[in-house]
Tab-separated table of C-alpha atoms in Angstrom:
chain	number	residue	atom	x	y	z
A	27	UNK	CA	14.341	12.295	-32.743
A	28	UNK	CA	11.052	13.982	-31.322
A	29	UNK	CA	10.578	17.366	-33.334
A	30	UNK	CA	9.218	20.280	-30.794
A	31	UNK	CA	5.734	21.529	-31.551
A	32	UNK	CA	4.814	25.270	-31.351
A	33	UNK	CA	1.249	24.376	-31.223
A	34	UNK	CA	-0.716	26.043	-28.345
A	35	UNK	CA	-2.525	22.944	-28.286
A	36	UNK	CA	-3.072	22.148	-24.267
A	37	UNK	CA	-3.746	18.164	-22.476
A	38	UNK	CA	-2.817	20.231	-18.737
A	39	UNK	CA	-7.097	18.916	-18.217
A	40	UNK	CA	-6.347	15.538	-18.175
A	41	UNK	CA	-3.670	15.949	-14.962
A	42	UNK	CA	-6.342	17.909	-13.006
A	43	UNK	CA	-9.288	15.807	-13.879
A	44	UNK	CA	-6.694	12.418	-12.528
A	45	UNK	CA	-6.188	14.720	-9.603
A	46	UNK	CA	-9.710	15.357	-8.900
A	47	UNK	CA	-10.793	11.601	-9.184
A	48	UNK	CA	-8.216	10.217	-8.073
A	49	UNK	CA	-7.385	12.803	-4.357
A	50	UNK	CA	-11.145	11.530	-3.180
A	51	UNK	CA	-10.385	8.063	-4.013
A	52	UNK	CA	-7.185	7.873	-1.652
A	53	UNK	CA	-9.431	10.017	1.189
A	54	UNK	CA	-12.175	7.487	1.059
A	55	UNK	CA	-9.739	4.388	1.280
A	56	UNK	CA	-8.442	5.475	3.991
A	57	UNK	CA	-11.787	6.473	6.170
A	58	UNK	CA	-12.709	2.740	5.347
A	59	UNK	CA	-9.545	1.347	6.605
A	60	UNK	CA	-10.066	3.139	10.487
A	61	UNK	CA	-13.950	2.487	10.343
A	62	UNK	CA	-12.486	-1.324	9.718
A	63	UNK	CA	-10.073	-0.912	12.246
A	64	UNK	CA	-12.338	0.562	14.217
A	65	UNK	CA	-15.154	-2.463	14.051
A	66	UNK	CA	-11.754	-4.688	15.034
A	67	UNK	CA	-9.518	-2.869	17.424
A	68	UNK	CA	-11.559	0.105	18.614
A	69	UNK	CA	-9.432	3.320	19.041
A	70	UNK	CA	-6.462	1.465	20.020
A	71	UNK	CA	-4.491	2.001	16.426
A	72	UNK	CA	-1.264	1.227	15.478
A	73	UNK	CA	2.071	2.277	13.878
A	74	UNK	CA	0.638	1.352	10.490
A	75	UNK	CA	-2.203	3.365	10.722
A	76	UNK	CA	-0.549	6.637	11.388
A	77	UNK	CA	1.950	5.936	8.434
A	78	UNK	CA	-1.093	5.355	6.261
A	79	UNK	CA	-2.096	8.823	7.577
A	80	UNK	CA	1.168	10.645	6.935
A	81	UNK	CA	1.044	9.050	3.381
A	82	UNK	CA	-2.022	9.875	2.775
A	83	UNK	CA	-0.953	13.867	3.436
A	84	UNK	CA	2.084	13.207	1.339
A	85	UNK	CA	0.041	12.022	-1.680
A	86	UNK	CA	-2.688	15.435	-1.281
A	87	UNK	CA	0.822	17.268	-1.631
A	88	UNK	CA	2.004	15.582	-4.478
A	89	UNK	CA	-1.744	16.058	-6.057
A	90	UNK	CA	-1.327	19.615	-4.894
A	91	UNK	CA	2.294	20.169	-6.810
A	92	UNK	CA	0.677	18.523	-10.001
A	93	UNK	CA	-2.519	20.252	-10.402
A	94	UNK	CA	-0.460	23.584	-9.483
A	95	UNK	CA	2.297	22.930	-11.920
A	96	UNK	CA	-0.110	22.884	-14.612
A	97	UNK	CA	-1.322	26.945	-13.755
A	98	UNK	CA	2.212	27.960	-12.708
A	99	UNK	CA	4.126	25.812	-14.708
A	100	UNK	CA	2.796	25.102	-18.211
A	101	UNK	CA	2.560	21.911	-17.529
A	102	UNK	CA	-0.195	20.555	-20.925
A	103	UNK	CA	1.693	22.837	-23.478
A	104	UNK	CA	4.359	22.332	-25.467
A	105	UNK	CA	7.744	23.410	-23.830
A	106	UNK	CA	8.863	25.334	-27.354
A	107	UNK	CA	5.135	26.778	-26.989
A	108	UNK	CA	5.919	27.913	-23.698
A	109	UNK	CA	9.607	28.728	-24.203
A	110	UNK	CA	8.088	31.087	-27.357
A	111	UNK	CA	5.705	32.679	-25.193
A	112	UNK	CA	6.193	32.526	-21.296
A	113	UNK	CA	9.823	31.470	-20.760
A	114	UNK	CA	9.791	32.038	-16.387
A	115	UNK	CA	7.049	29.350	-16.548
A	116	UNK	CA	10.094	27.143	-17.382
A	117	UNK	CA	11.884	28.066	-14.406
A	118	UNK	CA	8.591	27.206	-12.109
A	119	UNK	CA	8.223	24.026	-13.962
A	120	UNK	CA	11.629	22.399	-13.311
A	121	UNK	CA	11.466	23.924	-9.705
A	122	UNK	CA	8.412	21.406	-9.212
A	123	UNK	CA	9.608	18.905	-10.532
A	124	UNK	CA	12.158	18.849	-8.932
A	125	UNK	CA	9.980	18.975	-5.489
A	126	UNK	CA	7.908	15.869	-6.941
A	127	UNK	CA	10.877	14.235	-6.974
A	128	UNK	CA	11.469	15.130	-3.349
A	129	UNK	CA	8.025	13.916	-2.488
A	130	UNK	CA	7.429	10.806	-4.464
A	131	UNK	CA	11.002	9.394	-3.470
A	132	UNK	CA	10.380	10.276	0.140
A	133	UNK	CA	7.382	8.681	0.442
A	134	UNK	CA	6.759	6.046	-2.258
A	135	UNK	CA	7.379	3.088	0.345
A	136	UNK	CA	5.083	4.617	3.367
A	137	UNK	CA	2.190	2.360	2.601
A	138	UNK	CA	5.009	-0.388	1.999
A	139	UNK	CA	5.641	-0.100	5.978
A	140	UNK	CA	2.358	-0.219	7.187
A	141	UNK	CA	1.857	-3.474	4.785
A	142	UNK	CA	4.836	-4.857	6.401
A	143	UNK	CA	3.716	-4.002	10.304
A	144	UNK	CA	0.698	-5.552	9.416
A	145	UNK	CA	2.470	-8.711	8.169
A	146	UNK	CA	4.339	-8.631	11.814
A	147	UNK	CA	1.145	-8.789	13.580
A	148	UNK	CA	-0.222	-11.250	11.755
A	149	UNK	CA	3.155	-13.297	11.072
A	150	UNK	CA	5.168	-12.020	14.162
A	151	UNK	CA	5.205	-15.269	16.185
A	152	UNK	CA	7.515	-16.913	13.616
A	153	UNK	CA	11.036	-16.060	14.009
A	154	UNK	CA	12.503	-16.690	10.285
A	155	UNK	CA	9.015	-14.205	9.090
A	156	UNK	CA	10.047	-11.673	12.057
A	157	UNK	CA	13.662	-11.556	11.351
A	158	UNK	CA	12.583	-11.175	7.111
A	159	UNK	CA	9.867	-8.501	8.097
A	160	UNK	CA	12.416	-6.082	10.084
A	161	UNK	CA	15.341	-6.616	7.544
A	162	UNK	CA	12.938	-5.469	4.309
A	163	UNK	CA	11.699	-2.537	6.538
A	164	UNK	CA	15.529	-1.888	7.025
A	165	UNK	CA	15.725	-2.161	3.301
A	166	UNK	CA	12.858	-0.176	2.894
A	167	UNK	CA	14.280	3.249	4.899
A	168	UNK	CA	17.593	3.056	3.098
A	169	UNK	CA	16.033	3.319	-0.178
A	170	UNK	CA	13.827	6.119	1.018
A	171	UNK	CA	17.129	7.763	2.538
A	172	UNK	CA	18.968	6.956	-1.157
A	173	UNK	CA	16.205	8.543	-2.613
A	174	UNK	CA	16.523	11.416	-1.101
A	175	UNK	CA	19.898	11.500	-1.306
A	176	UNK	CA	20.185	11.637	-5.123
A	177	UNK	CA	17.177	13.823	-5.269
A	178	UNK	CA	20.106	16.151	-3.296
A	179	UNK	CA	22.716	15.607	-5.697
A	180	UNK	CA	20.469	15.676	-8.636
A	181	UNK	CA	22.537	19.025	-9.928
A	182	UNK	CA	25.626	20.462	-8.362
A	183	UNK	CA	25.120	23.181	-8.019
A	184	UNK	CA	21.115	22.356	-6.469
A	185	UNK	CA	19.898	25.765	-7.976
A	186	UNK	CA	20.910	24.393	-11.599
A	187	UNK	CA	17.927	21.761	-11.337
A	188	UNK	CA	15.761	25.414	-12.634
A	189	UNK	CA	17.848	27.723	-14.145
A	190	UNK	CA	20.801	27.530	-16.335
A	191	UNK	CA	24.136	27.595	-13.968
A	192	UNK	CA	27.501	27.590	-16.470
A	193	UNK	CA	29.743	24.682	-15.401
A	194	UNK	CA	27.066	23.029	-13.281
A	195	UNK	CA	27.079	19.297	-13.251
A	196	UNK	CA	23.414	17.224	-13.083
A	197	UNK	CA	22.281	13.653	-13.891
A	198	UNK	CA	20.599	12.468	-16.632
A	199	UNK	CA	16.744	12.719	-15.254
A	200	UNK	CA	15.215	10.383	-17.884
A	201	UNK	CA	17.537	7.683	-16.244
A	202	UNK	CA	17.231	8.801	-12.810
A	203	UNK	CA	13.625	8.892	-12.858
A	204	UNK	CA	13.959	5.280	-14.430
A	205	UNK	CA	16.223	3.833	-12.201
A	206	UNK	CA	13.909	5.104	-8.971
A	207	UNK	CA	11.300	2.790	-10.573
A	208	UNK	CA	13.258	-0.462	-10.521
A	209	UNK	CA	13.791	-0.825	-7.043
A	210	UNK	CA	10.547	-0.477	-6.144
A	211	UNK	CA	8.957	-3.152	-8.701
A	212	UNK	CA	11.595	-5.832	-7.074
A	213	UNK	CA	10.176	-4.616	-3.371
A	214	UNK	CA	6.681	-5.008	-5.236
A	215	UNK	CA	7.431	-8.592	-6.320
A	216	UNK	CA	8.962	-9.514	-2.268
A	217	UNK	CA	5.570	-8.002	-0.436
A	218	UNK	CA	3.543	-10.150	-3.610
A	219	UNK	CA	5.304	-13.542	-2.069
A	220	UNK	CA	6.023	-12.852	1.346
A	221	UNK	CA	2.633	-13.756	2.970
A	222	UNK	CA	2.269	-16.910	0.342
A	223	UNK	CA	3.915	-19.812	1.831
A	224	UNK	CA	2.147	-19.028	5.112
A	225	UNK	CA	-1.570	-18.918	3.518
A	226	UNK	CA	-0.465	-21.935	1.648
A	227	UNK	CA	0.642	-23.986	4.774
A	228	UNK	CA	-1.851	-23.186	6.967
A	229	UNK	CA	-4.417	-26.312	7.648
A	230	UNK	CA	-7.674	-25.116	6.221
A	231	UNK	CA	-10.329	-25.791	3.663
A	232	UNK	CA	-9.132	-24.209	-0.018
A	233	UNK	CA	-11.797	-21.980	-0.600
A	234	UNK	CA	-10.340	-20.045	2.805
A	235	UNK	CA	-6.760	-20.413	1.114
A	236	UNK	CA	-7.547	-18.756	-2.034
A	237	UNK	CA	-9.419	-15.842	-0.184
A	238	UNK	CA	-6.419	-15.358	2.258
A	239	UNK	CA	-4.336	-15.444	-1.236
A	240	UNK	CA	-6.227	-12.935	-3.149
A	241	UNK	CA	-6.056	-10.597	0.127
A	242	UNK	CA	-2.617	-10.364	0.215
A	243	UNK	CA	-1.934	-10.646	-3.454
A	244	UNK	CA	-4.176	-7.013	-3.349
A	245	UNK	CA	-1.434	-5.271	-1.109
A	246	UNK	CA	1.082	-5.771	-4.229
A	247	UNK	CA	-1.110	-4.386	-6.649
A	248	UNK	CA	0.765	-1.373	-6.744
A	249	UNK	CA	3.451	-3.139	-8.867
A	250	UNK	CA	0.812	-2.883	-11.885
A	251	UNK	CA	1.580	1.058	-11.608
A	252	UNK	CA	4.996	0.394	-11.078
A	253	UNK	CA	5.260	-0.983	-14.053
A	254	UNK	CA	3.666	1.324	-16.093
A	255	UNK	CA	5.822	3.929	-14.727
A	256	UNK	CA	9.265	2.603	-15.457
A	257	UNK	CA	7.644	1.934	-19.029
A	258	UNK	CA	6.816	5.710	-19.763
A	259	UNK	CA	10.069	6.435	-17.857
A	260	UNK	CA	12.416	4.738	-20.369
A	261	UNK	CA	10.535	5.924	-23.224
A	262	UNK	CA	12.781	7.111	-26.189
A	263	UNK	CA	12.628	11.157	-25.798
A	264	UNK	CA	10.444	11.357	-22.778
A	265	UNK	CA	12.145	14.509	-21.505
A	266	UNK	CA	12.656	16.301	-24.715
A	267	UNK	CA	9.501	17.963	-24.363
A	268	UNK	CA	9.109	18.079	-20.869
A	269	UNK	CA	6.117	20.156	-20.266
A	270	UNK	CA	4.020	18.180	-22.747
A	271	UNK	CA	5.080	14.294	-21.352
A	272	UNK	CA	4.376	15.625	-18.137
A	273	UNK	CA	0.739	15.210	-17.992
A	274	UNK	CA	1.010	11.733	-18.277
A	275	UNK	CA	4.457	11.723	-16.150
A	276	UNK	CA	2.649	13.110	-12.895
A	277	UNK	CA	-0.617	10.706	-13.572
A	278	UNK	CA	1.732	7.774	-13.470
A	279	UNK	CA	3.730	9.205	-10.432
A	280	UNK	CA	0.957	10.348	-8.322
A	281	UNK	CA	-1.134	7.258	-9.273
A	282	UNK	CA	1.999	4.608	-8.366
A	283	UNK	CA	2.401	5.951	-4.575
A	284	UNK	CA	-1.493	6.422	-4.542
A	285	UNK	CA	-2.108	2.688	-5.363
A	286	UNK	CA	0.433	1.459	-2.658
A	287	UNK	CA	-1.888	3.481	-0.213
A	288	UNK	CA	-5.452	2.003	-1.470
A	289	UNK	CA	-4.068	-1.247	-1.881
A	290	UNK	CA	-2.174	-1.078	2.141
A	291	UNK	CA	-6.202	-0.006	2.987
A	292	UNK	CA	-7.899	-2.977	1.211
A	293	UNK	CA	-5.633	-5.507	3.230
A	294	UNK	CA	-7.982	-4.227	6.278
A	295	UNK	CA	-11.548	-4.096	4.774
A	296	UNK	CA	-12.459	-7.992	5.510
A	297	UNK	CA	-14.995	-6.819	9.035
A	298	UNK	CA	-16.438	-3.744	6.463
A	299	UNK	CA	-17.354	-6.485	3.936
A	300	UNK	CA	-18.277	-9.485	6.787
A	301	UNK	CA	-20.858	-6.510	8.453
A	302	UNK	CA	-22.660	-6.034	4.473
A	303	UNK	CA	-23.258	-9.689	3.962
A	304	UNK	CA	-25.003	-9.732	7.526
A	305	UNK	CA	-24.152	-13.608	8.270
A	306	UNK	CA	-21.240	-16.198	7.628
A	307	UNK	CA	-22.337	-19.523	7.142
A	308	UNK	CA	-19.515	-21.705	8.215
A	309	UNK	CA	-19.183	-25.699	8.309
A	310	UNK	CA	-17.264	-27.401	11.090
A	311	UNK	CA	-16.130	-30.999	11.823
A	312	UNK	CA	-15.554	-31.831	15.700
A	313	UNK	CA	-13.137	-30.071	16.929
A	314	UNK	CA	-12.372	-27.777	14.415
A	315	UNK	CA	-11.953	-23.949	15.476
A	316	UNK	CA	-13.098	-20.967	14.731
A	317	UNK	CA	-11.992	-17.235	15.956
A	318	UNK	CA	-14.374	-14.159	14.924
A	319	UNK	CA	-13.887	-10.681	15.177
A	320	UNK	CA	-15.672	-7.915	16.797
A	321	UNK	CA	-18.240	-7.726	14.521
A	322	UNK	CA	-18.968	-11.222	15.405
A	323	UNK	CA	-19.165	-11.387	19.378
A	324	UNK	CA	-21.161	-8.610	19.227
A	325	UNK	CA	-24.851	-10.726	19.551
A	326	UNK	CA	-23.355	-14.408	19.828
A	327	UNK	CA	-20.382	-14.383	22.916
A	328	UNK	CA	-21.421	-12.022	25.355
A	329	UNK	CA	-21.573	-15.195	27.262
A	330	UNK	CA	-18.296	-16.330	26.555
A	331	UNK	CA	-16.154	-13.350	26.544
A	332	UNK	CA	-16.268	-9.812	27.085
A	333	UNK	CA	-16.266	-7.416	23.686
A	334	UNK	CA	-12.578	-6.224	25.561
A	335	UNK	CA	-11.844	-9.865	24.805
A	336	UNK	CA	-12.945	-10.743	22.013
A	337	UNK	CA	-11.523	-8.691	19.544
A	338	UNK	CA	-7.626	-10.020	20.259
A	339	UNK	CA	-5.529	-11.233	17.402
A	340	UNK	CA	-5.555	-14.531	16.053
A	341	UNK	CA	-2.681	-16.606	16.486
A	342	UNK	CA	-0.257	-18.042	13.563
A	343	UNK	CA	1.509	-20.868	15.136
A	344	UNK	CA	2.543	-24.115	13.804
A	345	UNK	CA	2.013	-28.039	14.765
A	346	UNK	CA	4.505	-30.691	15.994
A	347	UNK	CA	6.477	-27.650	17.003
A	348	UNK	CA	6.536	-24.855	13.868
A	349	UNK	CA	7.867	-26.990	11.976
A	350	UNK	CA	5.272	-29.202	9.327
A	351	UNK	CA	3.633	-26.120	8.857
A	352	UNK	CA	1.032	-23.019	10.106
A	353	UNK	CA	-2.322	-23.366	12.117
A	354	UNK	CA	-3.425	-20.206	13.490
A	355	UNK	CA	-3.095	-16.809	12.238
A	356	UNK	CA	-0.832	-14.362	14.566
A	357	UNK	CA	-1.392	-10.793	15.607
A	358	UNK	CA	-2.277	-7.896	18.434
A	359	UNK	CA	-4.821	-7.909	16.472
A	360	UNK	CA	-7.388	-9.546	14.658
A	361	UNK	CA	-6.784	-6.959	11.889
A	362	UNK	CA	-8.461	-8.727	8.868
A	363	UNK	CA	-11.101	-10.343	10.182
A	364	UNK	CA	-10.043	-13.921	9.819
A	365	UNK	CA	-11.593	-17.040	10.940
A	366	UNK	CA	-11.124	-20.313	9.993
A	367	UNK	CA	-8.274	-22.142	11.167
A	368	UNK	CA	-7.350	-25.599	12.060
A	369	UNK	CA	-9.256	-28.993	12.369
A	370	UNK	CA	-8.751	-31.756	15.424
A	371	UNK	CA	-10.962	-34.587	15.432
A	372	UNK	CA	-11.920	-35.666	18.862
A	373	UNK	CA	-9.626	-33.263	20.690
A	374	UNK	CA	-10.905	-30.382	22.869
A	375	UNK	CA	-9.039	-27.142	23.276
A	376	UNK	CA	-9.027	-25.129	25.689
A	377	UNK	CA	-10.004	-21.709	25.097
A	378	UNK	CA	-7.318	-18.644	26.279
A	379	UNK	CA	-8.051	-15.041	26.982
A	380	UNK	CA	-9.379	-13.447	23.966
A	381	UNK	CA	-10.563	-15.998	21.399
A	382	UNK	CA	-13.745	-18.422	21.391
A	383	UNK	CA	-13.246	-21.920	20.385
A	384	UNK	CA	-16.430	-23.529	18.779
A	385	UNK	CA	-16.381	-27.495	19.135
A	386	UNK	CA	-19.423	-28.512	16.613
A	387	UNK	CA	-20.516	-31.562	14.479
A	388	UNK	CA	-23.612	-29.460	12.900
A	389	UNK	CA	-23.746	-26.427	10.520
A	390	UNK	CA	-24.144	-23.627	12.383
A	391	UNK	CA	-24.913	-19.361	11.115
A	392	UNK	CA	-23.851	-16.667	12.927
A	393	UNK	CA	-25.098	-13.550	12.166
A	394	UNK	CA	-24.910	-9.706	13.294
């Protein structure tokens, strides 16, 4: 049993020191992600992109209710402390907590979507991988709605989630707050191995495999945090002294949805990091072919197609009719920046509106 402390001791400075690291982190990973988008699309964004905007307002909200709860809501002290000395704080505590709970369930799977949309760009062309996509996006909303749903129902009468109500009938929140967690480590684990079997198939040197791998493998890094969460969650007596545990509580909570956001804004930052290294060395056989973003055309195929052109998606299609495996990548968009693709001795494509096919025996450098 975890004996209550009347100590005045105080840990409220490690929440809003998280908070103040942690907000400019999530601001600056999402500027990269439209300056990426931008060196690829333009100004012509997408669906994702404004969810990774609304989440990103979300998540300074749910900084915003932590860092407040710790002035308003003696969040860092002991609760005996504060129910000894300030018992109203208790009152503002529970009432945002209760609005965390709100938030985080509301918006937890935001960056999840925009992963996904991305995936349907990219993967769209394939039936089985468009018809998977929509029905985890379906998924997806109805555990956003069920989350807000028990958030609802948390306490019958609502007003008991803050203040004592006689006869009042409310969940058990260290096993709510747990069982919130679970679902989204499983929908961790489905975006982790979604995009796999594609990179895996596709017909291209290994080195390009593993760096396709390691992308996507970063948009599941959120299940790390996850993790962690449902951990601290389930520990024995987490609630019991609420106002203390929550310091680390909020870190954990905050941190979780934050992650999903970086991690959704990393999947993008391939044309950021191709500009920096100022060249791609690349080695074809005959007829292999090549596709390069905007960044690319930009000094090497104004001959070949306009920059309107050039910066189209790359195709994800497969050979002997879709069905021995992938080729090309798929997508409005060339989102990520990919490039290599599939290899043809002796056979000359033709080139369609948007893309540049290279047809080389030498080694060749582009650079911007």
């Amino acid at each position: 049993m975890v004996e209550l402390s009347k100590s005045p001791e105080w840990i409220g400075w490690q929440l809003i020191a998280w908070a103040a690291i942690f907000t400019p982190l999530q601001i600056a990973a999402v500027a990269l992600r439209f300056y990426a988008r931008w060196l690829v699309v333009g100004k012509k964004y997408s669906l994702d992109d404004y969810l990774i905007i609304a989440s990103l307002v979300f998540q300074l909200a749910a900084c915003g209710i932590a860092v407040s709860s710790v002035k308003y809501g003696g969040v860092g002290h002991h609760i005996l402390y504060i129910y000894l000395t300030d018992q109203p704080k208790l009152v503002v505590y529970n009432r945002y907590i209760i609005s965390l709970a709100f938030l985080c369930g509301a918006t937890v799977n935001i960056p999840k979507l925009a992963v996904l949309l991305l995936y349907k760009r990219l993967f769209g062309s394939v039936r089985t991988y468009r018809i998977i996509i929509w029905t985890f996006i379906g998924i997806l909303l109805c555990m956003t709605l069920g989350n807000i749903i028990s958030a609802s129902v948390s306490c019958i009468p609502f007003e008991a989630n803050w203040k004592y109500i006689r006869g009042a009938k409310c969940l058990e929140q260290q096993k709510w707050f747990s069982y919130i967690v679970i679902p989204n480590i499983i929908t961790d684990v489905f975006l982790l191995i979604l995009p796999l079997p594609i990179v895996w198939t596709l017909h291209t040197s290994r080195h390009v495999k593993a760096g396709l791998t390691v992308t996507f493998l970063i948009g599941s890094a959120g299940l790390g945090a996850s993790i962690l969460r449902l951990v601290a969650f389930v520990s024995a007596g987490s609630f019991i002294d609420g106002t203390w545990v929550s310091v680390k509580l909020m870190i954990l909570a905050i941190t979780e949805t934050g992650t999903y956001l970086i991690c959704a804004c990393l999947l993008t930052y391939r044309p950021i990091l191709e500009r920096i290294t100022k060249g791609r060395k690349t080695t074809t056989t005959e007829g292999s072919r090549y596709y390069f973003s905007r960044s690319h055309l930009k000094q090497t195929a104004d001959s070949v197609a306009s920059p309107e052109q050039s910066y189209r998606s790359i195709p994800l299609r497969g050979f002997n009719g879709g069905r021995s495996g992938f080729s090309e990548l798929h997508g409005e968009e060339n989102d990520m920046g990919f490039g290599d693709v599939e290899s043809h001795p002796g056979k000359m494509g033709r080139r369609r509106d948007g893309e540049i096919m290279v047809t080389t025996e030498i080694q060749n450098r582009w650079s911007r």
